[in-house]
Amino acid sequence: MGTPGTAQRDTVDASLVRRVAQGDKVALETLYGRYERLVFSFAGRILRDPHLAEEVVQDVFMRIWTRAGQFEGNRGRFSSWLLNITHNLAVDRLRQARSRGMVLVDWQPAARAGDRVEVDVAEQALLAHQVQQALTILSPDQREALELAYFHGLTHTEIARRTRSPLGTVKSRLHHALLKLRALLMTEGKEADLRHGNP
Amino acid sequence: MGTPRIAVPCPEPEDLSLLALGALEPDEVAPLQAHVERCPRCRLQYAGLESTVELLPHAAPPLAPPAGMKERVLAAVTSPAPAEPPAAGGLAARFRQGGAAAWLRVGGVAAVLALAVVTGSLALQVSHLKDELAELEQWERFAYDGLGAVNASLNSAARTGLKVVPLEATPAAGGAGGSVILAPTRDGQVKVVVYVWKLPRPANRQVYHVWLVRDGERTSGGTFTTDYQGRGGRMIQVPGVDFQAIGVTLEPDANVMQPRGQRVLAGNL
């Protein structure tokens, strides 16, 4: 359902992953260059620590390097696989930290005043803007539940406890949040475009 | 005649959303996944939810990767003998053994500024911090959005009691200094703000590592670096102060299980 642009990106990714599976370091470096910022930003969003985010980036690409052969191009896109690995590794770290009794203060990193907006981040920034805009359409309760579930790695029972809401209410908020986002973001062909930088 | 098959009812759509978001309890995942795999209707519904979730990473504001990260990561990944296999157990093990945890590197300055404002009675204890305020106001390194949250919680903390503990430099870090500020939060926890000054900026992958010392055992309190003037900080939140001391070491990288570098600062609570 993607556009020619997304299809081309998928094809290139799939080709690179095949080469990585054969031990091609140049292909790995190319893949890294294509996704470094996205993976780092996503890990940073979850962990809120640049050192830990870098560690996750390393673990993610270690996994790509050692398990590229497990990627099945006919079952999904490389970027989805990559971001899923990133999410799992980052949330795993977050949950381990919590199990040790540490909790995060609610905080979101913002671009520092001195950061330059480079040309190559414009695409990602635009994507981020579109998804962030869609998130603003959610009710505050829905947005909070989604934030806690996806970016803080809390389970539905933990969210219920944190927000002092009935379990059924939390489930309903999360479900309707996703339905609303889907309706906003996934018009025909847009889903693939969004995920691949062709808004 | 075979055993009659018992139809397994489809899960509620809400549960499929939880599965897509990774928000189920661990023991709920496998049965639901198994159902989705064999139920075409749920599989279709789940695919739609999953593809929506796959957009969420893009909500992360773009962050500039640190200088040299590409070289470090690629070197570590493709080196003949990687330091750490990529198995999930490795990650967990590293964490259990005190590897860097997901704590907040934020607002050391913001917290110190806020503390100084709201705690006149602590003027003596924080006098050395106040001396830094003029410079701190110009310090953009920690100019994050967390300031509002920090201020809000400290307003309460100021009423319920703060504790400031000096961090003394070891001979390895002559001239450096630091403070630990313990600030109770509204929900009964404690914010621990570690703020340091005149610590040399770490080289390459080196980081300063905060350790909470509890009955002789050290638990990671996270890492930080310092700016060109040697200032840096770290804020964590803990359920209670059950540790007796705090130390800061200079480590070769953020991925350490126990302190192995030089101790540079220490303070007893």
Coordinates of C-alpha atoms in Angstrom, one line a residue:
Chain A
M1 CA 0.0 0.0 0.0
G2 CA 3.0 2.3 0.0
T3 CA 4.1 4.8 -2.6
P4 CA 6.9 4.2 -5.0
G5 CA 9.2 6.2 -2.6
T6 CA 8.4 3.9 0.3
A7 CA 8.7 0.8 -1.8
Q8 CA 12.1 1.9 -2.9
R9 CA 13.2 2.6 0.6
D10 CA 11.9 -0.9 1.7
T11 CA 13.8 -2.5 -1.2
V12 CA 17.0 -0.7 -0.3
D13 CA 16.7 -1.6 3.4
A14 CA 16.0 -5.2 2.6
S15 CA 19.0 -5.4 0.3
L16 CA 21.2 -3.8 3.0
V17 CA 20.0 -6.3 5.6
R18 CA 20.7 -9.2 3.4
R19 CA 24.3 -7.9 3.0
V20 CA 24.6 -7.4 6.7
A21 CA 23.5 -11.0 7.3
Q22 CA 26.5 -11.9 5.1
G23 CA 28.9 -9.9 7.3
D24 CA 29.1 -6.8 5.1
K25 CA 30.3 -4.0 7.4
V26 CA 29.8 -1.3 4.8
A27 CA 26.1 -2.3 4.5
L28 CA 25.8 -2.1 8.3
E29 CA 27.4 1.3 8.3
T30 CA 24.9 2.4 5.6
L31 CA 22.0 1.1 7.6
Y32 CA 23.3 2.8 10.7
G33 CA 23.5 6.1 8.9
R34 CA 19.9 5.8 7.7
Y35 CA 18.5 5.1 11.1
E36 CA 21.0 6.4 13.7
R37 CA 19.1 9.6 14.6
L38 CA 15.7 7.9 14.7
V39 CA 16.9 5.1 17.0
F40 CA 18.8 7.5 19.2
S41 CA 15.9 9.9 19.5
F42 CA 13.4 7.1 20.2
A43 CA 15.6 5.5 22.8
G44 CA 16.3 8.9 24.3
R45 CA 12.5 9.6 24.5
I46 CA 12.0 6.5 26.5
L47 CA 15.1 6.5 28.7
R48 CA 15.7 10.3 29.0
D49 CA 19.4 9.8 29.3
P50 CA 21.9 10.3 26.5
H51 CA 24.3 7.7 27.8
L52 CA 21.7 5.0 28.2
A53 CA 20.2 5.9 24.8
E54 CA 23.6 5.4 23.2
E55 CA 23.9 2.1 24.9
V56 CA 20.6 1.1 23.5
V57 CA 21.7 2.2 20.0
Q58 CA 24.7 0.0 20.4
D59 CA 22.6 -3.0 21.5
V60 CA 20.2 -2.5 18.7
F61 CA 22.8 -2.5 16.0
M62 CA 24.6 -5.4 17.7
R63 CA 21.4 -7.3 17.3
I64 CA 21.1 -6.2 13.7
W65 CA 24.6 -7.3 13.1
T66 CA 24.2 -10.7 14.7
R67 CA 20.6 -11.5 13.8
A68 CA 20.1 -9.8 10.4
G69 CA 19.4 -13.3 9.0
Q70 CA 16.2 -13.5 11.1
F71 CA 14.6 -10.5 9.4
E72 CA 11.9 -11.6 7.0
G73 CA 11.2 -8.9 4.5
N74 CA 8.0 -10.5 3.4
R75 CA 6.5 -10.2 6.9
G76 CA 7.2 -6.5 7.5
R77 CA 9.4 -3.5 7.0
F78 CA 12.9 -3.3 8.3
S79 CA 12.2 0.0 10.0
S80 CA 9.3 -1.5 11.9
W81 CA 11.6 -4.4 13.0
L82 CA 14.3 -2.0 14.0
L83 CA 12.0 0.3 16.0
N84 CA 10.4 -2.7 17.7
I85 CA 13.8 -3.9 18.8
T86 CA 14.6 -0.4 20.0
H87 CA 11.4 -0.2 22.0
N88 CA 11.9 -3.6 23.6
L89 CA 15.5 -3.0 24.6
A90 CA 14.8 0.5 26.0
V91 CA 11.6 -0.5 27.9
D92 CA 13.5 -3.5 29.3
R93 CA 16.1 -1.2 30.8
L94 CA 13.4 1.1 32.1
R95 CA 11.6 -1.8 33.8
Q96 CA 14.8 -3.1 35.3
A97 CA 15.5 0.3 36.7
R98 CA 12.0 0.5 38.3
S99 CA 12.3 -3.0 39.7
R100 CA 15.4 -1.7 41.6
G101 CA 13.2 0.9 43.2
M102 CA 14.2 3.8 41.1
V103 CA 11.5 5.9 39.4
L104 CA 11.8 8.5 36.7
V105 CA 10.7 12.0 37.3
D106 CA 8.3 13.0 34.6
W107 CA 10.4 14.9 32.1
Q108 CA 10.7 15.2 28.4
P109 CA 13.9 16.2 26.8
A110 CA 13.7 19.2 24.6
A111 CA 16.1 20.4 22.0
R112 CA 18.8 22.4 23.6
A113 CA 19.2 26.0 22.7
G114 CA 22.5 25.4 20.9
D115 CA 21.3 22.5 18.7
R116 CA 21.4 23.2 15.1
V117 CA 18.6 22.1 12.9
E118 CA 20.3 20.2 10.1
V119 CA 18.9 19.4 6.8
D120 CA 19.0 15.7 7.4
V121 CA 16.8 16.0 10.5
A122 CA 14.1 18.0 8.8
E123 CA 12.4 14.8 7.5
Q124 CA 12.3 13.3 10.9
A125 CA 11.2 16.5 12.5
L126 CA 8.3 16.7 10.1
L127 CA 7.2 13.2 10.9
A128 CA 7.5 13.9 14.6
H129 CA 5.4 17.0 14.1
Q130 CA 2.6 15.0 12.4
V131 CA 2.5 12.3 15.0
Q132 CA 2.7 14.8 17.8
Q133 CA -0.1 16.8 16.3
A134 CA -2.2 13.7 16.1
L135 CA -1.5 13.0 19.7
T136 CA -2.8 16.4 20.7
I137 CA -6.2 15.4 19.4
L138 CA -6.4 12.7 22.1
S139 CA -8.1 13.6 25.4
P140 CA -5.6 14.3 28.2
D141 CA -6.5 11.0 29.9
Q142 CA -6.0 9.1 26.7
R143 CA -2.7 10.8 26.0
E144 CA -1.5 10.1 29.5
A145 CA -2.4 6.5 29.3
L146 CA -0.6 6.1 26.0
E147 CA 2.5 7.9 27.3
L148 CA 2.7 5.7 30.3
A149 CA 2.1 2.5 28.3
Y150 CA 4.4 3.1 25.4
F151 CA 7.1 5.5 26.5
H152 CA 7.2 4.5 30.2
G153 CA 6.7 0.8 29.7
L154 CA 4.0 0.5 32.3
T155 CA 1.4 -2.4 32.1
H156 CA -2.3 -1.6 32.2
T157 CA -2.5 -2.5 35.9
E158 CA 0.5 -0.3 36.7
I159 CA -1.2 2.5 34.8
A160 CA -4.4 2.0 36.7
R161 CA -2.5 2.2 39.9
R162 CA -0.6 5.3 38.8
T163 CA -3.6 7.2 37.6
R164 CA -6.0 5.8 40.2
S165 CA -8.4 4.7 37.5
P166 CA -10.3 1.5 37.1
L167 CA -8.7 -1.1 35.0
G168 CA -11.5 -1.1 32.5
T169 CA -11.2 2.6 32.1
V170 CA -7.4 2.4 31.4
K171 CA -8.0 -0.3 28.8
S172 CA -10.7 1.7 27.2
R173 CA -8.6 4.9 27.1
L174 CA -5.7 3.0 25.4
H175 CA -7.9 1.3 22.9
H176 CA -9.8 4.5 21.9
A177 CA -6.5 6.4 21.8
L178 CA -5.2 4.0 19.2
L179 CA -8.4 4.0 17.2
K180 CA -8.4 7.8 17.1
L181 CA -4.8 7.9 16.1
R182 CA -5.4 5.3 13.4
A183 CA -8.3 7.4 12.0
L184 CA -6.1 10.5 12.0
L185 CA -2.9 9.1 10.6
M186 CA -3.8 6.2 8.5
T187 CA -5.7 7.5 5.5
E188 CA -5.0 5.4 2.5
G189 CA -1.3 5.2 1.8
K190 CA -0.4 7.7 4.5
E191 CA 0.6 5.1 7.0
A192 CA 3.4 3.8 4.8
D193 CA 4.4 7.3 3.8
L194 CA 4.6 8.5 7.4
R195 CA 6.7 5.7 8.4
H196 CA 9.1 6.3 5.6
G197 CA 9.5 10.0 5.6
N198 CA 7.2 10.9 2.6
P199 CA 4.5 12.9 4.3
Chain B
M1 CA -15.6 -39.5 16.8
G2 CA -13.1 -36.9 17.8
T3 CA -13.1 -34.7 20.9
P4 CA -15.5 -31.8 20.3
R5 CA -13.5 -28.6 19.9
I6 CA -14.3 -25.9 22.4
A7 CA -14.4 -22.5 20.7
V8 CA -12.1 -20.0 22.4
P9 CA -13.9 -16.7 22.6
C10 CA -12.1 -13.8 21.0
P11 CA -10.5 -11.3 23.3
E12 CA -11.9 -7.9 23.8
P13 CA -10.6 -5.4 21.3
E14 CA -9.1 -3.5 24.2
D15 CA -6.9 -6.4 24.9
L16 CA -5.6 -6.4 21.4
S17 CA -4.6 -2.7 21.9
L18 CA -2.8 -3.6 25.1
L19 CA -0.9 -6.4 23.2
A20 CA 0.1 -4.0 20.4
L21 CA 1.3 -1.4 23.0
G22 CA 3.2 -4.0 25.1
A23 CA 1.0 -3.0 28.1
L24 CA -0.2 -6.4 29.1
E25 CA 1.0 -8.2 32.2
P26 CA 3.7 -10.7 31.2
D27 CA 1.6 -13.7 31.8
E28 CA -1.2 -12.4 29.6
V29 CA 0.9 -12.0 26.5
A30 CA 1.5 -15.6 25.3
P31 CA -2.2 -16.8 25.4
L32 CA -3.3 -13.7 23.5
Q33 CA -0.6 -14.0 21.0
A34 CA -1.5 -17.6 20.4
H35 CA -5.1 -16.6 19.8
V36 CA -4.2 -13.9 17.4
E37 CA -2.1 -16.2 15.4
R38 CA -4.9 -18.6 14.7
C39 CA -7.9 -16.3 14.6
P40 CA -8.1 -14.5 11.2
R41 CA -10.5 -11.9 12.5
C42 CA -8.3 -10.9 15.5
R43 CA -5.2 -11.1 13.4
L44 CA -6.6 -8.5 11.0
Q45 CA -7.7 -6.3 13.8
Y46 CA -4.4 -6.6 15.6
A47 CA -2.5 -5.7 12.4
G48 CA -4.3 -2.4 12.2
L49 CA -3.6 -1.6 15.8
E50 CA 0.0 -2.7 15.5
S51 CA 0.6 -0.5 12.5
T52 CA -0.7 2.4 14.4
V53 CA 1.6 1.7 17.3
E54 CA 4.5 1.6 14.8
L55 CA 4.0 5.3 14.2
L56 CA 4.5 6.3 17.8
P57 CA 8.4 6.2 17.7
H58 CA 8.1 9.1 15.3
A59 CA 6.6 11.2 18.1
A60 CA 10.1 11.4 19.6
P61 CA 11.6 14.8 18.9
P62 CA 14.7 14.4 16.9
L63 CA 17.8 14.4 19.1
A64 CA 21.3 15.0 17.8
P65 CA 23.4 12.0 18.5
P66 CA 26.5 12.7 20.6
A67 CA 29.7 13.4 18.8
G68 CA 31.6 10.2 17.9
M69 CA 28.7 7.9 18.7
K70 CA 28.7 6.4 15.2
E71 CA 32.4 5.4 15.5
R72 CA 32.0 4.1 19.0
V73 CA 28.9 2.0 18.2
L74 CA 30.2 0.6 14.9
A75 CA 33.5 -0.3 16.5
A76 CA 31.9 -2.0 19.4
V77 CA 29.4 -3.9 17.2
T78 CA 31.8 -5.1 14.5
S79 CA 34.9 -5.8 16.7
P80 CA 36.0 -9.4 16.6
A81 CA 35.2 -9.9 20.3
P82 CA 32.2 -7.8 21.2
A83 CA 32.2 -6.9 24.9
E84 CA 28.6 -8.0 25.3
P85 CA 26.5 -10.5 23.3
P86 CA 23.2 -9.1 22.2
A87 CA 21.1 -11.5 24.2
A88 CA 18.3 -10.0 26.3
G89 CA 19.8 -11.8 29.3
G90 CA 22.9 -9.8 28.9
L91 CA 21.1 -6.6 29.3
A92 CA 19.2 -7.8 32.3
A93 CA 22.3 -9.1 33.9
R94 CA 24.1 -5.9 33.4
F95 CA 21.3 -4.1 35.1
R96 CA 21.1 -6.5 38.0
Q97 CA 24.7 -6.0 38.6
G98 CA 24.4 -2.3 38.8
G99 CA 24.9 -1.1 35.3
A100 CA 23.7 2.3 34.5
A101 CA 20.0 2.6 35.2
A102 CA 17.3 4.7 33.6
W103 CA 17.6 7.7 35.8
L104 CA 17.2 11.3 35.0
R105 CA 20.1 13.4 33.9
V106 CA 18.4 16.7 34.1
G107 CA 18.0 19.9 35.9
G108 CA 20.9 19.7 38.3
V109 CA 21.1 23.4 37.8
A110 CA 17.4 23.9 37.8
A111 CA 17.0 22.0 41.0
V112 CA 19.8 23.9 42.6
L113 CA 18.4 27.2 41.5
A114 CA 15.0 26.3 42.8
L115 CA 16.3 25.0 46.0
A116 CA 18.3 28.1 46.7
V117 CA 15.2 30.2 46.1
V118 CA 12.9 28.3 48.3
T119 CA 15.1 27.5 51.2
G120 CA 16.4 30.6 52.9
S121 CA 17.1 28.6 56.1
L122 CA 19.6 26.5 54.3
A123 CA 21.6 29.5 53.3
L124 CA 24.6 28.4 55.1
Q125 CA 24.6 24.9 53.8
V126 CA 24.1 26.0 50.2
S127 CA 26.2 29.1 50.3
H128 CA 28.8 27.5 48.1
L129 CA 26.0 26.6 45.6
K130 CA 24.7 30.1 45.7
D131 CA 28.1 31.4 44.7
E132 CA 27.6 29.5 41.5
L133 CA 24.2 30.9 40.7
A134 CA 25.2 33.7 38.5
E135 CA 27.1 31.3 36.3
L136 CA 24.4 28.7 36.5
E137 CA 21.8 31.0 35.1
Q138 CA 23.9 31.2 32.0
W139 CA 24.3 27.5 31.8
E140 CA 22.3 26.1 29.0
R141 CA 23.4 22.5 29.4
F142 CA 20.5 21.6 31.6
A143 CA 18.0 24.0 30.2
Y144 CA 15.4 21.4 29.9
D145 CA 11.6 21.4 30.2
G146 CA 11.8 19.7 33.6
L147 CA 12.2 22.9 35.4
G148 CA 8.5 23.4 36.0
A149 CA 8.1 19.9 37.5
V150 CA 11.2 20.4 39.6
N151 CA 10.0 23.7 41.0
A152 CA 6.5 22.3 41.7
S153 CA 7.8 19.5 43.7
L154 CA 10.4 21.6 45.6
N155 CA 7.8 24.0 46.7
S156 CA 6.4 21.1 48.7
A157 CA 9.8 19.8 49.6
A158 CA 10.8 23.1 51.1
R159 CA 8.0 22.8 53.7
T160 CA 8.8 19.3 54.6
G161 CA 12.5 19.5 55.0
L162 CA 15.6 19.3 52.9
K163 CA 19.0 17.9 53.6
V164 CA 22.2 19.0 51.9
V165 CA 25.3 16.9 52.2
P166 CA 28.7 18.0 50.9
L167 CA 30.7 15.8 48.6
E168 CA 34.4 15.9 49.4
A169 CA 37.0 15.6 46.7
T170 CA 39.5 12.7 46.9
P171 CA 43.1 13.4 46.1
A172 CA 42.4 12.3 42.5
A173 CA 40.1 15.3 42.1
G174 CA 41.7 18.1 44.0
G175 CA 39.8 21.3 43.9
A176 CA 36.6 19.7 42.9
G177 CA 33.5 19.8 45.0
G178 CA 29.9 18.8 45.1
S179 CA 26.7 18.6 47.0
V180 CA 23.9 16.1 47.4
I181 CA 20.5 17.5 48.1
L182 CA 17.8 15.3 49.4
A183 CA 14.3 16.6 48.8
P184 CA 11.2 14.8 49.9
T185 CA 8.4 14.7 47.3
R186 CA 4.7 15.0 47.8
D187 CA 4.2 11.3 47.2
G188 CA 6.6 10.2 50.0
Q189 CA 9.6 9.6 47.8
V190 CA 12.9 11.5 47.8
K191 CA 14.6 13.4 45.1
V192 CA 18.3 13.1 45.2
V193 CA 20.1 15.9 43.4
V194 CA 23.8 15.4 42.9
Y195 CA 25.6 18.5 41.7
V196 CA 29.4 18.8 41.1
W197 CA 31.8 21.5 40.1
K198 CA 35.4 21.6 38.9
L199 CA 35.5 18.1 37.8
P200 CA 37.4 17.8 34.5
R201 CA 35.4 17.0 31.5
P202 CA 35.6 13.3 30.8
A203 CA 37.5 12.1 27.7
N204 CA 36.1 9.9 25.0
R205 CA 33.5 7.5 26.5
Q206 CA 34.4 8.3 30.1
V207 CA 31.6 9.3 32.4
Y208 CA 31.2 10.2 36.0
H209 CA 29.1 7.6 37.8
V210 CA 27.0 8.1 40.9
W211 CA 26.9 5.3 43.4
L212 CA 24.5 4.9 46.3
V213 CA 26.3 3.0 49.1
R214 CA 24.0 0.8 51.1
D215 CA 25.5 -1.5 53.8
G216 CA 28.8 -1.5 51.8
E217 CA 27.1 -2.4 48.5
R218 CA 27.0 0.0 45.7
T219 CA 24.1 0.6 43.5
S220 CA 24.3 2.7 40.4
G221 CA 22.7 6.2 40.6
G222 CA 23.4 6.9 36.9
T223 CA 26.0 8.7 35.0
F224 CA 26.8 12.3 34.0
T225 CA 29.4 14.3 32.3
T226 CA 30.6 17.8 33.0
D227 CA 30.9 20.8 30.9
Y228 CA 34.0 22.8 30.0
Q229 CA 33.9 24.4 33.4
G230 CA 33.7 21.1 35.2
R231 CA 30.0 21.4 36.2
G232 CA 27.5 18.6 36.0
G233 CA 24.7 16.9 37.8
R234 CA 22.3 14.2 38.1
M235 CA 18.9 13.8 39.7
I236 CA 17.3 10.6 40.7
Q237 CA 14.2 9.7 42.7
V238 CA 14.2 6.9 45.2
P239 CA 11.5 5.4 47.5
G240 CA 13.5 6.3 50.6
V241 CA 16.9 7.1 51.8
D242 CA 18.2 3.7 52.9
F243 CA 21.7 4.3 51.8
Q244 CA 24.4 5.7 54.0
A245 CA 26.8 7.4 51.5
I246 CA 27.1 8.6 48.0
G247 CA 30.2 8.4 45.9
V248 CA 31.2 9.5 42.4
T249 CA 33.7 7.7 40.3
L250 CA 35.3 8.3 36.9
E251 CA 34.5 5.3 34.8
P252 CA 35.8 4.3 31.3
D253 CA 32.2 4.2 30.0
A254 CA 28.6 4.2 31.2
N255 CA 28.3 0.4 31.0
V256 CA 29.9 -0.6 34.3
M257 CA 28.4 -3.0 36.8
Q258 CA 30.4 -2.0 39.8
P259 CA 32.8 0.9 40.3
R260 CA 36.1 0.2 38.8
G261 CA 37.4 3.7 38.1
Q262 CA 38.9 6.2 40.5
R263 CA 36.7 7.7 43.2
V264 CA 36.6 11.4 42.8
L265 CA 33.9 12.5 45.3
A266 CA 32.3 11.1 48.4
G267 CA 29.9 12.1 51.0
N268 CA 28.3 10.4 54.1
L269 CA 24.7 10.9 54.8

